[in-house]
Coordinates of C-alpha atoms in Angstrom, one line a residue:
M1 CA 10.3 12.7 -28.1
R2 CA 13.8 13.5 -26.7
C3 CA 16.9 11.4 -27.4
S4 CA 19.4 10.3 -24.7
L5 CA 23.0 11.3 -25.3
I6 CA 24.4 7.9 -24.4
A7 CA 26.8 5.5 -26.1
T8 CA 25.7 3.0 -28.7
N9 CA 27.0 0.3 -26.3
P10 CA 26.8 0.0 -22.5
T11 CA 29.9 1.2 -20.8
D12 CA 32.4 -1.2 -19.2
F13 CA 31.7 0.5 -15.8
E14 CA 27.9 0.0 -16.1
V15 CA 28.5 -3.7 -17.0
H16 CA 30.8 -4.1 -14.0
L17 CA 28.3 -2.6 -11.6
F18 CA 25.5 -4.7 -13.0
H19 CA 27.3 -8.0 -12.5
E20 CA 28.4 -6.7 -9.0
G21 CA 24.8 -6.3 -8.1
S22 CA 25.0 -2.5 -7.5
L23 CA 23.9 -1.0 -10.8
Y24 CA 20.8 0.6 -9.3
K25 CA 19.7 2.4 -12.5
S26 CA 20.2 -0.6 -14.8
Y27 CA 17.1 0.5 -16.7
K28 CA 19.3 3.1 -18.3
M29 CA 21.6 0.4 -19.6
F30 CA 19.1 -2.3 -20.6
G31 CA 15.9 -2.3 -22.6
A32 CA 15.2 -0.2 -25.7
H33 CA 16.4 3.4 -25.8
I34 CA 16.2 6.1 -28.4
V35 CA 19.7 7.6 -28.5
R36 CA 21.6 10.2 -30.4
N37 CA 25.2 9.4 -31.1
E38 CA 27.6 11.4 -33.3
G39 CA 24.6 13.0 -35.0
V40 CA 22.8 9.7 -35.6
V41 CA 19.4 9.0 -34.0
G42 CA 18.9 5.4 -33.4
T43 CA 17.6 2.7 -31.0
R44 CA 19.8 0.7 -28.7
F45 CA 18.6 -2.6 -27.4
S46 CA 20.5 -4.4 -24.6
V47 CA 19.5 -7.6 -22.7
W48 CA 21.1 -10.0 -20.2
A49 CA 21.0 -13.6 -21.4
P50 CA 24.0 -15.4 -19.9
H51 CA 23.2 -18.9 -21.2
A52 CA 22.2 -18.0 -24.8
R53 CA 24.2 -19.2 -27.8
A54 CA 22.8 -16.3 -29.9
V55 CA 20.2 -13.5 -29.6
R56 CA 18.4 -11.7 -32.4
L57 CA 16.0 -8.8 -32.4
V58 CA 12.7 -9.4 -34.1
G59 CA 9.8 -7.0 -34.4
S60 CA 7.4 -5.0 -36.5
F61 CA 10.3 -3.2 -38.1
N62 CA 11.8 -6.3 -39.7
N63 CA 8.8 -8.5 -40.3
W64 CA 9.7 -10.5 -37.2
N65 CA 12.7 -11.9 -39.0
G66 CA 15.9 -11.3 -37.0
K67 CA 18.5 -12.6 -39.5
D68 CA 19.7 -9.1 -40.2
H69 CA 19.6 -7.9 -36.5
P70 CA 21.8 -10.2 -34.4
L71 CA 22.8 -8.8 -31.0
T72 CA 26.5 -8.7 -30.1
K73 CA 27.7 -10.4 -26.9
I74 CA 29.9 -7.8 -25.3
N75 CA 31.2 -9.9 -22.3
D76 CA 31.5 -13.4 -21.1
Q77 CA 28.6 -12.9 -18.6
G78 CA 25.9 -12.6 -21.1
V79 CA 25.2 -8.9 -21.9
W80 CA 24.0 -8.6 -25.5
T81 CA 23.4 -5.4 -27.4
I82 CA 22.6 -3.9 -30.8
F83 CA 22.3 -0.4 -32.2
I84 CA 19.9 0.2 -35.1
P85 CA 20.4 3.6 -36.7
E86 CA 16.7 4.3 -36.9
N87 CA 14.1 5.8 -34.5
L88 CA 12.0 2.7 -33.7
E89 CA 9.6 4.4 -31.2
G90 CA 6.2 2.7 -31.3
H91 CA 7.5 -0.5 -32.9
L92 CA 6.8 -3.9 -31.4
Y93 CA 9.7 -6.2 -30.6
K94 CA 10.9 -9.3 -28.8
Y95 CA 14.2 -11.1 -28.4
E96 CA 14.7 -14.3 -30.3
I97 CA 16.9 -16.4 -28.1
F98 CA 18.8 -19.5 -29.2
T99 CA 19.5 -21.7 -26.2
E100 CA 22.2 -24.2 -25.5
N101 CA 19.8 -27.1 -26.0
E102 CA 18.8 -26.0 -29.5
Q103 CA 15.5 -24.2 -28.5
V104 CA 14.4 -21.0 -30.0
L105 CA 12.5 -18.7 -27.5
L106 CA 10.6 -15.5 -28.2
K107 CA 10.9 -13.3 -25.1
A108 CA 9.5 -9.9 -24.1
D109 CA 12.1 -7.4 -22.9
P110 CA 12.5 -7.6 -19.1
Y111 CA 13.3 -3.9 -19.2
A112 CA 10.6 -2.8 -21.6
F113 CA 8.9 0.4 -20.7
Y114 CA 5.6 -0.4 -22.4
S115 CA 3.9 -3.6 -23.5
E116 CA 1.2 -4.8 -25.7
L117 CA -2.3 -5.2 -24.3
R118 CA -2.9 -8.7 -23.2
P119 CA -3.4 -11.4 -24.6
R120 CA -0.7 -10.0 -26.9
T121 CA 2.8 -10.1 -25.4
A122 CA 5.3 -8.1 -27.4
S123 CA 7.3 -5.2 -25.9
I124 CA 6.9 -1.7 -27.4
V125 CA 9.7 0.8 -27.9
Y126 CA 8.7 3.8 -25.8
S127 CA 10.4 6.9 -24.5
L128 CA 9.5 7.9 -21.0
D129 CA 10.8 11.4 -21.5
G130 CA 8.6 14.4 -22.2
Y131 CA 6.1 14.5 -19.3
H132 CA 6.0 17.8 -17.4
W133 CA 5.3 17.3 -13.7
N134 CA 3.4 19.7 -11.6
D135 CA 3.8 18.2 -8.2
K136 CA 6.6 20.3 -6.7
A137 CA 4.4 21.5 -3.8
W138 CA 3.6 17.9 -2.9
Q139 CA 7.3 16.8 -3.0
R140 CA 8.2 19.7 -0.7
K141 CA 5.4 18.9 1.7
K142 CA 6.2 15.2 2.1
R143 CA 9.8 15.9 2.7
R144 CA 9.0 18.5 5.3
K145 CA 6.5 16.3 7.2
P146 CA 7.7 12.6 7.6
A147 CA 4.9 10.1 8.0
Y148 CA 5.7 8.9 11.5
D149 CA 3.9 11.7 13.4
Q150 CA 1.4 12.5 10.7
P151 CA -2.1 11.0 9.9
L152 CA -1.9 8.1 7.5
F153 CA -5.1 6.5 6.2
I154 CA -4.6 4.5 3.1
Y155 CA -7.3 3.5 0.5
E156 CA -6.3 0.2 -1.1
V157 CA -7.6 0.1 -4.7
H158 CA -7.7 -2.4 -7.6
L159 CA -8.1 -0.2 -10.6
G160 CA -9.7 -2.9 -12.7
S161 CA -12.7 -3.4 -10.4
W162 CA -13.1 -0.1 -8.5
K163 CA -15.5 1.2 -11.2
K164 CA -16.2 0.1 -14.7
K165 CA -17.9 1.6 -17.7
E166 CA -21.4 0.5 -18.7
D167 CA -20.0 -1.9 -21.3
G168 CA -17.8 -3.5 -18.7
S169 CA -14.6 -2.0 -20.1
F170 CA -11.9 -0.4 -17.9
Y171 CA -11.5 3.3 -17.1
S172 CA -8.2 4.6 -18.4
Y173 CA -5.5 6.1 -16.1
Q174 CA -6.7 9.5 -17.2
E175 CA -10.4 8.8 -16.7
M176 CA -9.5 7.3 -13.3
A177 CA -7.9 10.6 -12.4
E178 CA -11.3 12.3 -12.9
E179 CA -13.3 9.5 -11.1
L180 CA -11.2 8.1 -8.3
I181 CA -9.1 11.1 -7.1
P182 CA -12.1 13.4 -6.1
Y183 CA -13.7 10.4 -4.4
V184 CA -10.6 9.7 -2.4
V185 CA -10.3 13.4 -1.4
Q186 CA -14.0 13.6 -0.4
N187 CA -13.6 10.6 1.9
G188 CA -10.5 12.1 3.5
F189 CA -7.9 9.3 2.7
T190 CA -4.3 10.5 2.7
H191 CA -2.9 7.9 0.3
I192 CA -4.0 5.5 -2.5
E193 CA -2.4 2.1 -2.5
L194 CA -2.7 0.4 -5.9
L195 CA -2.6 -3.3 -6.4
P196 CA 0.3 -4.2 -8.7
L197 CA 0.4 -2.3 -12.0
I198 CA 3.4 -4.0 -13.6
E199 CA 2.4 -5.7 -16.8
H200 CA 0.8 -9.1 -16.2
P201 CA -0.9 -11.6 -18.5
L202 CA -3.9 -12.7 -16.4
D203 CA -6.4 -10.2 -15.0
R204 CA -7.3 -12.4 -12.1
S205 CA -3.7 -12.5 -10.8
W206 CA -4.4 -8.8 -9.9
G207 CA -0.9 -8.0 -10.9
Y208 CA 0.8 -10.2 -8.4
Q209 CA 2.2 -12.5 -11.2
G210 CA 4.1 -10.1 -13.4
T211 CA 6.0 -10.3 -16.6
G212 CA 6.9 -6.7 -17.3
Y213 CA 8.4 -5.1 -14.2
Y214 CA 9.2 -1.9 -16.0
S215 CA 5.9 -1.6 -17.9
A216 CA 3.0 0.1 -16.3
T217 CA 0.2 -2.2 -17.5
S218 CA -1.3 -1.2 -20.8
R219 CA -4.8 -2.2 -19.6
Y220 CA -5.5 1.4 -18.6
G221 CA -3.3 3.4 -21.0
T222 CA 0.3 4.5 -21.6
P223 CA 3.1 5.1 -19.1
H224 CA 2.6 8.8 -19.7
D225 CA -1.1 8.4 -18.8
F226 CA -0.1 6.8 -15.5
M227 CA 2.3 9.6 -14.8
F228 CA -0.7 12.0 -15.3
F229 CA -2.7 10.0 -12.8
I230 CA 0.0 10.2 -10.2
D231 CA 0.6 13.9 -10.9
Q232 CA -3.1 14.6 -10.4
C233 CA -3.1 12.6 -7.1
H234 CA -0.2 14.7 -5.8
Q235 CA -1.8 18.0 -6.9
A236 CA -4.8 16.9 -4.9
G237 CA -2.7 16.1 -1.8
I238 CA -2.9 12.3 -2.2
G239 CA 0.2 10.1 -2.0
V240 CA 0.5 7.0 -4.2
I241 CA 1.8 3.7 -3.0
L242 CA 2.5 0.8 -5.4
D243 CA 2.0 -2.8 -4.4
W244 CA 5.2 -4.4 -5.5
V245 CA 6.3 -8.0 -5.9
P246 CA 10.1 -8.6 -5.8
G247 CA 9.8 -12.2 -4.5
H248 CA 8.4 -14.2 -7.3
F249 CA 7.2 -13.8 -10.9
C250 CA 4.9 -15.3 -13.6
K251 CA 6.0 -18.4 -15.5
D252 CA 4.3 -17.5 -18.8
A253 CA 6.5 -18.4 -21.8
H254 CA 7.2 -14.8 -23.0
G255 CA 8.3 -13.6 -19.5
L256 CA 11.3 -14.0 -17.2
Y257 CA 11.0 -17.7 -16.6
M258 CA 13.9 -19.7 -18.0
F259 CA 14.7 -16.6 -19.9
D260 CA 17.5 -18.0 -22.0
G261 CA 16.6 -21.7 -21.6
A262 CA 18.1 -22.0 -18.2
P263 CA 17.5 -20.5 -14.7
T264 CA 18.4 -16.8 -15.1
Y265 CA 16.2 -14.7 -12.9
E266 CA 15.2 -17.6 -10.7
Y267 CA 17.0 -20.0 -8.4
V268 CA 18.8 -23.0 -10.1
N269 CA 17.7 -25.4 -7.4
I270 CA 14.2 -26.5 -8.3
Q271 CA 13.2 -26.7 -4.6
D272 CA 14.1 -23.1 -4.1
R273 CA 12.8 -22.0 -7.5
E274 CA 9.3 -23.3 -7.7
N275 CA 6.4 -21.7 -5.8
P276 CA 3.6 -24.3 -6.1
V277 CA 1.2 -22.3 -4.0
W278 CA 1.0 -19.5 -6.6
G279 CA 2.3 -21.3 -9.6
T280 CA 5.2 -18.9 -9.9
A281 CA 9.0 -18.9 -9.8
N282 CA 11.0 -17.3 -7.0
F283 CA 13.6 -14.7 -7.8
D284 CA 17.2 -15.7 -7.1
L285 CA 17.9 -13.0 -4.5
G286 CA 21.5 -14.0 -4.1
K287 CA 22.3 -13.4 -7.8
P288 CA 24.0 -10.0 -8.2
E289 CA 22.3 -9.3 -11.6
V290 CA 18.9 -10.0 -10.1
R291 CA 19.6 -7.6 -7.3
S292 CA 20.5 -4.9 -9.9
F293 CA 17.3 -5.7 -11.8
L294 CA 15.0 -5.5 -8.7
I295 CA 16.6 -2.6 -6.8
S296 CA 16.7 -0.6 -10.1
N297 CA 13.0 -1.4 -10.5
A298 CA 12.1 0.3 -7.3
L299 CA 14.2 3.4 -8.2
F300 CA 12.7 3.4 -11.7
W301 CA 9.2 3.8 -10.3
M302 CA 10.4 6.6 -8.0
E303 CA 12.4 8.4 -10.7
Y304 CA 10.0 8.3 -13.6
F305 CA 6.6 8.0 -11.9
H306 CA 7.2 9.9 -8.6
I307 CA 5.9 7.0 -6.5
D308 CA 5.7 7.8 -2.8
G309 CA 6.0 4.3 -1.4
F310 CA 5.9 0.5 -1.9
R311 CA 4.0 -2.2 -0.2
V312 CA 6.4 -5.1 -0.6
D313 CA 4.4 -8.2 -1.1
A314 CA 5.0 -11.6 0.5
V315 CA 8.1 -10.7 2.5
A316 CA 7.8 -14.0 4.5
N317 CA 8.1 -15.9 1.3
M318 CA 11.5 -14.3 0.7
L319 CA 12.9 -14.4 4.3
Y320 CA 12.5 -18.1 4.6
W321 CA 13.4 -20.8 2.0
P322 CA 10.3 -22.1 0.3
N323 CA 9.1 -25.7 0.1
S324 CA 10.5 -26.6 3.5
H325 CA 8.7 -28.0 6.6
V326 CA 11.2 -26.1 8.8
L327 CA 11.6 -22.3 8.7
H328 CA 15.1 -21.9 7.3
K329 CA 16.2 -18.3 7.0
N330 CA 17.3 -17.1 3.6
P331 CA 20.4 -15.0 4.0
Y332 CA 20.3 -13.8 0.4
A333 CA 16.8 -12.3 1.0
V334 CA 17.9 -10.6 4.2
E335 CA 20.9 -8.9 2.4
F336 CA 18.8 -8.0 -0.6
L337 CA 16.1 -6.3 1.5
Q338 CA 18.6 -4.4 3.4
K339 CA 20.4 -3.2 0.2
L340 CA 17.0 -2.4 -1.3
N341 CA 15.9 -0.2 1.6
E342 CA 19.3 1.5 1.8
A343 CA 19.1 2.4 -1.9
V344 CA 15.6 3.7 -2.0
F345 CA 16.0 5.8 1.2
S346 CA 19.2 7.3 -0.2
Y347 CA 17.1 8.4 -3.2
D348 CA 14.1 9.6 -1.2
P349 CA 14.2 9.6 2.7
S350 CA 10.5 10.4 2.8
L351 CA 9.5 7.1 1.0
L352 CA 7.1 4.6 2.6
M353 CA 8.6 1.1 2.5
I354 CA 6.0 -1.2 3.8
A355 CA 6.6 -4.9 4.5
E356 CA 3.7 -7.3 4.1
D357 CA 5.2 -9.8 6.5
S358 CA 3.2 -12.4 8.4
T359 CA 6.1 -13.6 10.5
D360 CA 7.6 -12.5 13.8
W361 CA 10.9 -11.7 12.2
P362 CA 12.6 -9.1 14.5
K363 CA 13.5 -5.5 13.5
V364 CA 11.7 -5.4 10.2
T365 CA 11.3 -1.6 10.6
A366 CA 14.7 -1.0 12.3
P367 CA 17.5 0.6 10.4
T368 CA 20.0 -1.6 8.7
Y369 CA 22.8 -0.2 10.7
E370 CA 21.1 -1.6 13.8
G371 CA 20.7 -5.0 12.1
G372 CA 17.2 -4.4 10.9
L373 CA 15.7 -5.0 7.5
G374 CA 15.4 -1.3 6.9
F375 CA 11.7 -0.9 6.2
N376 CA 9.9 2.0 7.8
Y377 CA 6.5 0.3 8.1
K378 CA 5.1 -3.2 8.5
W379 CA 1.6 -4.5 8.1
N380 CA 0.3 -5.6 11.5
M381 CA -1.2 -8.9 10.4
G382 CA -1.4 -10.2 14.0
W383 CA -3.7 -7.3 15.0
M384 CA -5.8 -7.8 11.9
N385 CA -6.3 -11.5 12.4
D386 CA -7.0 -11.2 16.1
I387 CA -9.6 -8.4 15.9
L388 CA -11.4 -10.0 13.0
T389 CA -11.6 -13.3 14.9
Y390 CA -12.9 -11.4 17.9
M391 CA -15.5 -9.5 15.8
E392 CA -16.7 -12.6 14.0
A393 CA -17.5 -14.3 17.3
A394 CA -21.0 -14.1 18.7
P395 CA -21.1 -11.1 21.1
E396 CA -21.9 -13.3 24.1
H397 CA -18.8 -15.4 23.4
R398 CA -16.4 -12.4 23.1
K399 CA -15.7 -12.4 26.8
Y400 CA -13.8 -15.7 26.2
L401 CA -11.7 -14.0 23.5
H402 CA -10.8 -10.9 25.5
H403 CA -7.1 -11.5 24.9
K404 CA -7.6 -11.1 21.1
V405 CA -8.1 -7.3 21.8
T406 CA -5.5 -6.8 24.5
F407 CA -2.6 -8.8 23.0
S408 CA -1.8 -6.3 20.3
L409 CA -0.7 -3.7 22.8
L410 CA 2.0 -6.0 24.1
Y411 CA 3.9 -5.6 20.8
A412 CA 2.4 -2.5 19.3
Y413 CA 5.7 -0.6 19.6
S414 CA 8.1 -3.3 18.6
E415 CA 7.7 -2.1 14.9
N416 CA 6.2 0.8 13.1
F417 CA 2.9 -0.7 12.2
I418 CA 0.1 -0.2 9.7
L419 CA -3.2 -1.7 10.6
P420 CA -4.6 -3.3 7.4
F421 CA -8.1 -4.3 6.4
S422 CA -6.9 -5.3 2.9
H423 CA -8.2 -7.1 -0.1
D424 CA -6.9 -10.4 1.3
E425 CA -9.6 -10.3 4.0
V426 CA -12.6 -9.9 1.7
V427 CA -12.0 -12.4 -1.0
H428 CA -12.0 -16.2 -1.6
G429 CA -15.0 -16.9 0.5
K430 CA -13.9 -14.9 3.5
K431 CA -16.9 -12.5 3.2
S432 CA -16.9 -8.7 3.3
L433 CA -16.1 -6.9 6.5
L434 CA -19.8 -6.0 6.9
N435 CA -20.9 -9.6 6.4
K436 CA -18.3 -10.9 8.9
M437 CA -20.2 -9.1 11.6
P438 CA -22.7 -11.3 13.4
G439 CA -26.3 -10.5 14.2
E440 CA -29.2 -8.8 12.4
Y441 CA -28.9 -6.2 9.7
E442 CA -28.6 -3.1 11.8
Q443 CA -26.3 -4.9 14.3
K444 CA -23.9 -5.7 11.4
F445 CA -23.6 -2.0 10.6
A446 CA -23.2 -1.0 14.2
Q447 CA -20.4 -3.5 14.7
L448 CA -18.7 -2.4 11.5
R449 CA -18.8 1.2 12.7
L450 CA -17.3 0.1 16.0
L451 CA -14.6 -1.9 14.2
Y452 CA -13.6 1.1 12.1
G453 CA -13.7 3.3 15.2
Y454 CA -11.3 0.9 17.0
L455 CA -9.1 0.9 13.9
A456 CA -8.9 4.7 13.9
T457 CA -8.1 4.9 17.6
H458 CA -5.7 2.0 18.0
P459 CA -2.0 2.9 17.7
G460 CA -0.7 2.5 14.2
K461 CA -1.4 3.9 10.7
K462 CA -4.5 2.7 8.8
L463 CA -5.4 0.9 5.6
L464 CA -8.9 0.1 4.2
F465 CA -9.7 -1.8 1.0
M466 CA -12.1 -0.2 -1.4
G467 CA -15.8 -0.8 -0.8
G468 CA -15.3 -1.0 2.9
E469 CA -16.0 2.7 3.2
F470 CA -19.7 2.2 2.3
G471 CA -20.2 -1.3 3.7
Q472 CA -19.8 -3.4 0.6
F473 CA -22.1 -6.4 1.6
D474 CA -20.7 -9.0 -0.8
E475 CA -17.0 -9.9 -0.8
W476 CA -14.8 -8.4 -3.4
K477 CA -15.7 -9.5 -6.9
D478 CA -12.5 -8.9 -8.9
L479 CA -14.2 -9.1 -12.3
D480 CA -17.0 -6.6 -11.5
Q481 CA -17.0 -3.1 -10.2
L482 CA -17.9 -2.3 -6.6
D483 CA -21.6 -2.4 -5.7
W484 CA -22.2 1.3 -6.2
M485 CA -26.0 0.7 -6.2
L486 CA -25.7 0.2 -2.5
F487 CA -25.8 4.0 -2.2
D488 CA -29.5 3.6 -2.9
F489 CA -29.9 2.1 0.5
E490 CA -30.0 4.3 3.6
M491 CA -27.7 2.3 5.9
H492 CA -24.9 2.2 3.3
R493 CA -25.2 6.0 2.7
K494 CA -25.0 6.5 6.4
M495 CA -21.9 4.2 6.6
S496 CA -20.3 6.4 4.0
V497 CA -21.0 9.5 6.0
Y498 CA -19.7 7.7 9.1
V499 CA -16.3 6.8 7.5
K500 CA -15.9 10.3 6.1
D501 CA -16.5 11.8 9.6
L502 CA -14.3 9.2 11.3
I503 CA -11.3 9.9 9.0
K504 CA -11.9 13.7 9.4
F505 CA -12.0 13.2 13.2
Y506 CA -8.8 11.1 13.1
K507 CA -6.9 13.6 11.0
R508 CA -7.9 16.6 13.2
H509 CA -6.8 15.1 16.5
K510 CA -3.1 14.6 17.1
P511 CA -3.5 12.1 20.0
L512 CA -4.7 9.6 17.3
Y513 CA -1.5 9.7 15.3
E514 CA 1.3 11.9 16.7
L515 CA 2.7 9.2 19.0
D516 CA 1.7 6.2 17.0
H517 CA 5.1 4.6 17.5
S518 CA 5.8 5.5 21.1
P519 CA 4.3 3.8 24.2
E520 CA 3.9 7.3 25.7
G521 CA 1.0 7.8 23.3
F522 CA -1.3 5.1 24.8
E523 CA -2.6 4.2 28.2
W524 CA -5.2 1.6 29.2
I525 CA -8.0 2.8 31.5
D526 CA -9.9 -0.5 31.9
V527 CA -8.4 -3.6 30.2
H528 CA -10.0 -6.2 32.4
N529 CA -13.7 -6.0 31.8
A530 CA -14.1 -9.2 29.9
E531 CA -17.6 -9.9 31.2
Q532 CA -19.1 -6.8 29.6
S533 CA -16.5 -6.7 26.7
I534 CA -15.9 -3.0 27.3
F535 CA -12.4 -1.5 26.8
S536 CA -11.3 2.0 27.6
F537 CA -8.0 3.7 27.0
V538 CA -6.3 7.1 26.6
R539 CA -4.5 8.4 23.5
K540 CA -2.1 11.2 23.9
S541 CA -0.2 13.7 21.7
N542 CA 3.2 15.4 22.3
K543 CA 1.4 18.3 24.0
E544 CA 0.8 17.9 27.7
N545 CA -2.8 17.2 28.6
D546 CA -3.8 16.9 24.9
I547 CA -5.6 13.6 25.3
L548 CA -8.6 11.6 24.1
V549 CA -10.5 9.1 26.2
V550 CA -11.8 6.1 24.1
V551 CA -14.5 3.7 25.3
C552 CA -15.5 0.7 23.2
N553 CA -18.4 -1.6 23.9
F554 CA -18.3 -4.9 21.9
T555 CA -21.7 -6.1 23.1
G556 CA -25.3 -5.0 22.2
T557 CA -26.1 -3.8 25.7
A558 CA -26.3 0.0 26.4
Y559 CA -25.3 1.4 29.8
H560 CA -26.2 4.6 31.6
D561 CA -24.3 6.3 34.4
Y562 CA -21.3 4.0 33.6
K563 CA -18.2 5.0 35.5
V564 CA -15.0 5.5 33.6
G565 CA -11.7 6.5 35.1
V566 CA -10.0 9.6 33.7
P567 CA -6.5 11.1 34.1
L568 CA -7.4 14.8 34.3
L569 CA -9.7 16.8 36.5
A570 CA -11.7 18.4 33.8
T571 CA -15.0 18.6 32.1
Y572 CA -15.2 16.2 29.2
K573 CA -17.2 16.5 26.0
E574 CA -18.1 13.7 23.7
A575 CA -16.3 14.4 20.5
F576 CA -17.4 11.4 18.5
N577 CA -19.9 8.6 18.9
S578 CA -20.5 5.8 16.4
D579 CA -24.1 5.3 17.6
A580 CA -25.3 8.7 16.5
S581 CA -28.5 8.5 14.5
L582 CA -26.7 10.3 11.7
Y583 CA -24.7 7.2 11.2
G584 CA -27.6 4.7 11.5
G585 CA -27.2 4.2 15.2
C586 CA -29.7 4.1 18.1
G587 CA -28.8 7.5 19.3
Y588 CA -27.2 6.6 22.7
I589 CA -25.0 9.6 22.8
N590 CA -23.7 11.9 25.5
K591 CA -25.2 15.3 24.7
K592 CA -24.1 17.1 27.9
P593 CA -20.6 17.7 29.1
M594 CA -19.4 15.3 31.8
T595 CA -17.5 16.8 34.8
A596 CA -14.9 14.6 36.3
L597 CA -15.4 13.7 40.0
E598 CA -12.5 13.7 42.4
E599 CA -12.9 10.0 43.2
P600 CA -10.4 7.4 42.0
F601 CA -11.6 4.7 39.6
H602 CA -10.0 2.3 37.2
G603 CA -6.6 3.2 38.7
K604 CA -7.1 6.8 37.7
P605 CA -7.4 9.7 40.1
Y606 CA -10.8 10.9 38.8
H607 CA -13.8 9.5 37.0
I608 CA -16.8 10.5 34.9
E609 CA -20.2 9.0 34.4
M610 CA -21.4 8.5 30.9
T611 CA -23.7 6.6 28.6
I612 CA -22.1 3.6 26.8
P613 CA -23.7 2.9 23.4
P614 CA -24.4 -0.7 22.3
F615 CA -21.9 -2.0 19.8
G616 CA -20.4 1.5 19.9
I617 CA -17.3 3.6 20.4
S618 CA -17.4 6.9 22.2
V619 CA -14.4 9.3 22.2
L620 CA -14.2 12.1 24.8
R621 CA -11.9 15.0 25.1
P622 CA -11.4 17.4 28.0
M623 CA -12.9 20.8 27.3
K624 CA -10.3 23.6 27.2
K625 CA -10.8 26.8 29.2
R626 CA -11.3 29.8 27.0
G627 CA -7.8 31.0 27.3
E628 CA -6.5 27.6 26.4
R629 CA -8.4 27.1 23.2
S630 CA -6.5 26.3 20.1
V631 CA -6.8 28.7 17.2
D632 CA -8.3 26.4 14.6
G633 CA -11.7 25.8 13.2
E634 CA -14.5 28.0 14.5
E635 CA -12.3 29.6 17.2
K636 CA -9.8 30.8 14.6
M637 CA -12.6 32.2 12.6
R638 CA -14.1 34.0 15.6
R639 CA -10.8 35.6 16.5
H640 CA -10.3 36.7 12.9
V641 CA -13.7 38.3 12.8
V642 CA -13.2 40.0 16.1
G643 CA -9.8 41.3 15.1
R644 CA -11.2 42.8 11.9
R645 CA -13.8 44.7 14.0
T646 CA -11.3 46.1 16.4
R647 CA -8.8 47.4 13.8

């Protein structure tokens, strides 16, 4: 344990910045800190309670009797503090708040770094110092290679239900490092996105209704254990994204709600404050102290836990005033989000700031100096809803929903998009992705492979919720682990192989990610074949003639000698086919190279003839002449061996 060399009281400058809304490391001022001052080691507690008549500190160190530990109010705006000349690390504590209407409240510390395991609710004095990080190589790499032109395939995980022990208990953060990280690496995902891990009282809220924004939930271990998990991810080449909820919070009695007997963190106006859909309270995003609290929280996870990004939950709920039949824009939220993004990118320009926004708000991913909100990514909810509506339709009816596939390309470059198949789509009676697919058993798997193939080849970065990679048949059961016994069944094992190979193929081919955010990276070949529900298009990289031709067949009919227009006069090789028997398909593949004919078709100067698999996706690439081959994979090895022989 190390002691911070800080004053026994917050400084006037810190207090000024906090009330101004610009103290972006307010976690160093508030909460419980082990400090050394003038040779005395002690513990300083500070809290903001602007409406309180008095505040006392109670805990395991004073028998939960605060009469000898009153906090001193150091300004008229409600900052209270106390210094106890004793190292109280490991002790439980709460604030005993005496309100203006004669109530006495027991509140957990909003800035506590560690909390009791639910259902207990006390805060714990905890020092975050002392962890030795080993992720310098990862930090250098992510700063050297921004995400925009790199592959990004995110695995969304709920730690409490990914895998459980035989007795039903949770794996710890450290045990998850041993179980989850190798699995993610084997599957080829680039990042893990964790459902919220701030302290929360109810398991079934999945962390979206929090009480301890600075406490990594104690369900899985200590904050240092969580640091270890992230460090191990980074050493394995995996980024970590936190699902984060700055819009609303839990109303449990020990939490932020009516913290000092009056609206403190929430809006004063009940219509703006209450969120009846989720049973939560909305943060007052116009209040400077709340902005200091929330923006500091993002920087806190970055500084102490080396988080690589945030998926910001329910942005629409912030952008528009709640409980209104008309969409009224909330200017406080707009300004907050802009200041948030400016602050985090000043700290780490490589950060991923991802908006979960279901609206058509413009410039979500545009810089703030251009009038944008300042995120660098947004979930493409429109694409997700459209393609799932299309896939859930009977194949013979898809021709009437042709626009559900084509529409996304009309706006694909208006924002930097991530294409999400998230937990929200496989819970609450919506069925799993596999079970959304119509038809018989094998047809469901074929269409899911097709859907994943289309996900991988459509412009935009990718996200898949846990269980989707092996075809979880039931929807997500948040109290149970994933159905790992499905690996006993051949089709699920083959689905797992398919997803691994698909992600590997995606990561190896620059046309699938390098120009994700530029219209130069995509070109339709045939967008009009609604009758057969066949779509074909070209993906391109920055390098001239480095292309892939993608053909998707959304019906169960196979076609032979099918003409497809191509942009280059070349011989094409099938590089990927979802219908391969290895993946559980029927084996309608193109074994032989296909030489382009000098005859225009589909508006292209040349065409090839190929086999189109049923419910399948086929990806073709032009074969390079010997002198044009890239020096990777087998070719690189061949040259290395030849070079050794000739030296």
